[in-house]
């Protein structure tokens, strides 16, 4: 994931209340109209609860499309 991708993920999650589970993160980004690439990155996250945007950013796989194949 590039720096631009990481910024898109953080932007898509702007305003969400943490802690948040993976499903909440994906649903929130969908509701905000996030790009498909951003949604794929969030869907590739490991299951669990995240305490901050920084934690989400660190957990997003570098190649989320390959993680889902």
Short mmCIF file of N, CA and C in Angstrom, two decimals:
data_model
loop_
_atom_site.label_atom_id
_atom_site.label_comp_id
_atom_site.label_asym_id
_atom_site.label_seq_id
_atom_site.Cartn_x
_atom_site.Cartn_y
_atom_site.Cartn_z
N UNK A 1 0.86 -1.17 0.00
CA UNK A 1 0.00 0.00 0.00
C UNK A 1 0.90 1.23 0.00
N UNK A 2 0.59 2.16 -0.84
CA UNK A 2 1.40 3.37 -0.95
C UNK A 2 0.96 4.40 0.10
N UNK A 3 1.74 5.45 0.22
CA UNK A 3 1.37 6.52 1.14
C UNK A 3 0.02 7.12 0.75
N UNK A 4 -0.22 7.25 -0.55
CA UNK A 4 -1.50 7.80 -1.01
C UNK A 4 -2.65 6.88 -0.62
N UNK A 5 -2.43 5.57 -0.71
CA UNK A 5 -3.46 4.61 -0.31
C UNK A 5 -3.74 4.72 1.19
N UNK A 6 -2.68 4.85 1.96
CA UNK A 6 -2.85 4.99 3.41
C UNK A 6 -3.64 6.25 3.75
N UNK A 7 -3.38 7.32 3.03
CA UNK A 7 -4.13 8.56 3.26
C UNK A 7 -5.60 8.37 2.91
N UNK A 8 -5.88 7.61 1.83
CA UNK A 8 -7.26 7.35 1.45
C UNK A 8 -7.98 6.55 2.52
N UNK A 9 -7.31 5.56 3.09
CA UNK A 9 -7.91 4.75 4.16
C UNK A 9 -8.23 5.64 5.35
N UNK A 10 -7.27 6.46 5.75
CA UNK A 10 -7.50 7.34 6.90
C UNK A 10 -8.61 8.35 6.61
N UNK A 11 -8.65 8.86 5.39
CA UNK A 11 -9.70 9.81 5.03
C UNK A 11 -11.08 9.14 5.07
N UNK A 12 -11.16 7.91 4.57
CA UNK A 12 -12.43 7.18 4.56
C UNK A 12 -12.93 6.92 5.98
N UNK A 13 -12.01 6.85 6.93
CA UNK A 13 -12.39 6.56 8.32
C UNK A 13 -12.48 7.81 9.18
N UNK A 14 -12.25 8.96 8.58
CA UNK A 14 -12.28 10.21 9.34
C UNK A 14 -13.64 10.37 10.04
N UNK A 15 -13.59 10.56 11.34
CA UNK A 15 -14.80 10.78 12.12
C UNK A 15 -15.33 9.54 12.81
N UNK A 16 -14.80 8.36 12.48
CA UNK A 16 -15.28 7.15 13.13
C UNK A 16 -14.82 7.13 14.59
N UNK A 17 -15.63 6.56 15.43
CA UNK A 17 -15.29 6.44 16.84
C UNK A 17 -14.54 5.14 17.07
N UNK A 18 -13.38 5.24 17.67
CA UNK A 18 -12.59 4.06 18.03
C UNK A 18 -12.80 3.77 19.50
N UNK A 19 -12.69 2.52 19.93
CA UNK A 19 -12.32 1.35 19.14
C UNK A 19 -13.44 0.95 18.20
N UNK A 20 -13.04 0.28 17.11
CA UNK A 20 -13.98 -0.18 16.10
C UNK A 20 -13.52 -1.52 15.54
N UNK A 21 -14.47 -2.39 15.29
CA UNK A 21 -14.18 -3.69 14.70
C UNK A 21 -14.00 -3.54 13.20
N UNK A 22 -13.37 -4.52 12.60
CA UNK A 22 -13.15 -4.51 11.15
C UNK A 22 -14.45 -4.27 10.40
N UNK A 23 -15.51 -4.99 10.75
CA UNK A 23 -16.79 -4.84 10.05
C UNK A 23 -17.32 -3.41 10.15
N UNK A 24 -17.13 -2.78 11.30
CA UNK A 24 -17.56 -1.39 11.46
C UNK A 24 -16.76 -0.46 10.56
N UNK A 25 -15.47 -0.71 10.46
CA UNK A 25 -14.60 0.11 9.62
C UNK A 25 -15.03 0.03 8.16
N UNK A 26 -15.26 -1.18 7.69
CA UNK A 26 -15.67 -1.38 6.29
C UNK A 26 -17.02 -0.72 6.04
N UNK A 27 -17.99 -0.94 6.93
CA UNK A 27 -19.33 -0.36 6.75
C UNK A 27 -19.27 1.16 6.76
N UNK A 28 -18.48 1.73 7.65
CA UNK A 28 -18.35 3.18 7.74
C UNK A 28 -17.77 3.75 6.44
N UNK A 29 -16.71 3.11 5.95
CA UNK A 29 -16.09 3.58 4.70
C UNK A 29 -17.06 3.45 3.53
N UNK A 30 -17.81 2.35 3.48
CA UNK A 30 -18.81 2.18 2.42
C UNK A 30 -19.84 3.29 2.47
N UNK A 31 -20.33 3.58 3.66
CA UNK A 31 -21.34 4.63 3.84
C UNK A 31 -20.82 5.99 3.38
N UNK A 32 -19.52 6.19 3.52
CA UNK A 32 -18.92 7.47 3.12
C UNK A 32 -18.53 7.50 1.65
N UNK A 33 -18.81 6.42 0.92
CA UNK A 33 -18.51 6.39 -0.51
C UNK A 33 -17.05 6.18 -0.85
N UNK A 34 -16.35 5.41 -0.03
CA UNK A 34 -14.93 5.16 -0.28
C UNK A 34 -14.73 4.44 -1.61
N UNK A 35 -13.59 4.67 -2.23
CA UNK A 35 -13.23 4.02 -3.49
C UNK A 35 -13.09 2.51 -3.27
N UNK A 36 -13.26 1.76 -4.35
CA UNK A 36 -13.18 0.30 -4.24
C UNK A 36 -11.81 -0.17 -3.75
N UNK A 37 -10.76 0.51 -4.15
CA UNK A 37 -9.41 0.13 -3.70
C UNK A 37 -9.29 0.30 -2.19
N UNK A 38 -9.88 1.35 -1.66
CA UNK A 38 -9.86 1.60 -0.22
C UNK A 38 -10.66 0.53 0.50
N UNK A 39 -11.82 0.18 -0.04
CA UNK A 39 -12.65 -0.85 0.58
C UNK A 39 -11.95 -2.20 0.56
N UNK A 40 -11.28 -2.53 -0.55
CA UNK A 40 -10.53 -3.80 -0.61
C UNK A 40 -9.45 -3.84 0.46
N UNK A 41 -8.78 -2.72 0.68
CA UNK A 41 -7.73 -2.66 1.70
C UNK A 41 -8.33 -2.90 3.08
N UNK A 42 -9.46 -2.29 3.36
CA UNK A 42 -10.10 -2.48 4.67
C UNK A 42 -10.63 -3.91 4.82
N UNK A 43 -11.15 -4.48 3.76
CA UNK A 43 -11.66 -5.85 3.81
C UNK A 43 -10.53 -6.86 4.03
N UNK A 44 -9.31 -6.49 3.68
CA UNK A 44 -8.16 -7.37 3.86
C UNK A 44 -7.57 -7.29 5.26
N UNK A 45 -8.09 -6.40 6.09
CA UNK A 45 -7.61 -6.30 7.47
C UNK A 45 -7.86 -7.60 8.22
N UNK A 46 -6.98 -7.94 9.15
CA UNK A 46 -7.26 -9.07 10.03
C UNK A 46 -8.49 -8.74 10.90
N UNK A 47 -9.27 -9.76 11.23
CA UNK A 47 -10.42 -9.56 12.11
C UNK A 47 -9.92 -9.03 13.45
N UNK A 48 -10.72 -8.21 14.07
CA UNK A 48 -10.37 -7.69 15.38
C UNK A 48 -10.86 -6.28 15.58
N UNK A 49 -10.55 -5.75 16.74
CA UNK A 49 -10.90 -4.38 17.09
C UNK A 49 -9.66 -3.52 16.96
N UNK A 50 -9.87 -2.30 16.47
CA UNK A 50 -8.78 -1.36 16.25
C UNK A 50 -9.01 -0.14 17.12
N UNK A 51 -7.95 0.32 17.76
CA UNK A 51 -8.09 1.41 18.73
C UNK A 51 -7.82 2.79 18.14
N UNK A 52 -7.30 2.84 16.90
CA UNK A 52 -6.99 4.14 16.29
C UNK A 52 -6.80 3.98 14.79
N UNK A 53 -6.85 5.11 14.09
CA UNK A 53 -6.57 5.11 12.67
C UNK A 53 -5.16 4.65 12.37
N UNK A 54 -4.24 5.01 13.24
CA UNK A 54 -2.84 4.59 13.06
C UNK A 54 -2.73 3.06 13.13
N UNK A 55 -3.47 2.45 14.05
CA UNK A 55 -3.44 1.00 14.16
C UNK A 55 -4.02 0.35 12.88
N UNK A 56 -5.07 0.93 12.35
CA UNK A 56 -5.65 0.44 11.09
C UNK A 56 -4.62 0.57 9.98
N UNK A 57 -4.02 1.72 9.88
CA UNK A 57 -3.02 1.98 8.84
C UNK A 57 -1.89 0.95 8.89
N UNK A 58 -1.44 0.63 10.08
CA UNK A 58 -0.34 -0.34 10.22
C UNK A 58 -0.78 -1.76 9.91
N UNK A 59 -2.07 -2.06 10.09
CA UNK A 59 -2.57 -3.42 9.87
C UNK A 59 -2.97 -3.70 8.42
N UNK A 60 -3.16 -2.66 7.63
CA UNK A 60 -3.58 -2.86 6.23
C UNK A 60 -2.44 -3.55 5.48
N UNK A 61 -2.75 -4.66 4.80
CA UNK A 61 -1.71 -5.36 4.02
C UNK A 61 -1.14 -4.47 2.93
N UNK A 62 0.10 -4.70 2.59
CA UNK A 62 0.77 -3.90 1.56
C UNK A 62 0.16 -4.15 0.19
N UNK A 63 -0.35 -5.34 -0.06
CA UNK A 63 -0.98 -5.67 -1.34
C UNK A 63 -2.33 -6.32 -1.06
N UNK A 64 -3.32 -5.50 -0.68
CA UNK A 64 -4.60 -6.07 -0.27
C UNK A 64 -5.31 -6.90 -1.35
N UNK A 65 -5.09 -6.59 -2.64
CA UNK A 65 -5.74 -7.37 -3.69
C UNK A 65 -5.24 -8.80 -3.68
N UNK A 66 -3.96 -9.00 -3.38
CA UNK A 66 -3.39 -10.34 -3.34
C UNK A 66 -3.87 -11.10 -2.10
N UNK A 67 -4.11 -10.40 -1.00
CA UNK A 67 -4.59 -11.02 0.22
C UNK A 67 -5.97 -11.65 0.03
N UNK A 68 -6.80 -11.06 -0.82
CA UNK A 68 -8.16 -11.53 -1.00
C UNK A 68 -8.29 -12.60 -2.08
N UNK A 69 -7.22 -12.86 -2.84
CA UNK A 69 -7.34 -13.83 -3.92
C UNK A 69 -7.37 -15.25 -3.40
#
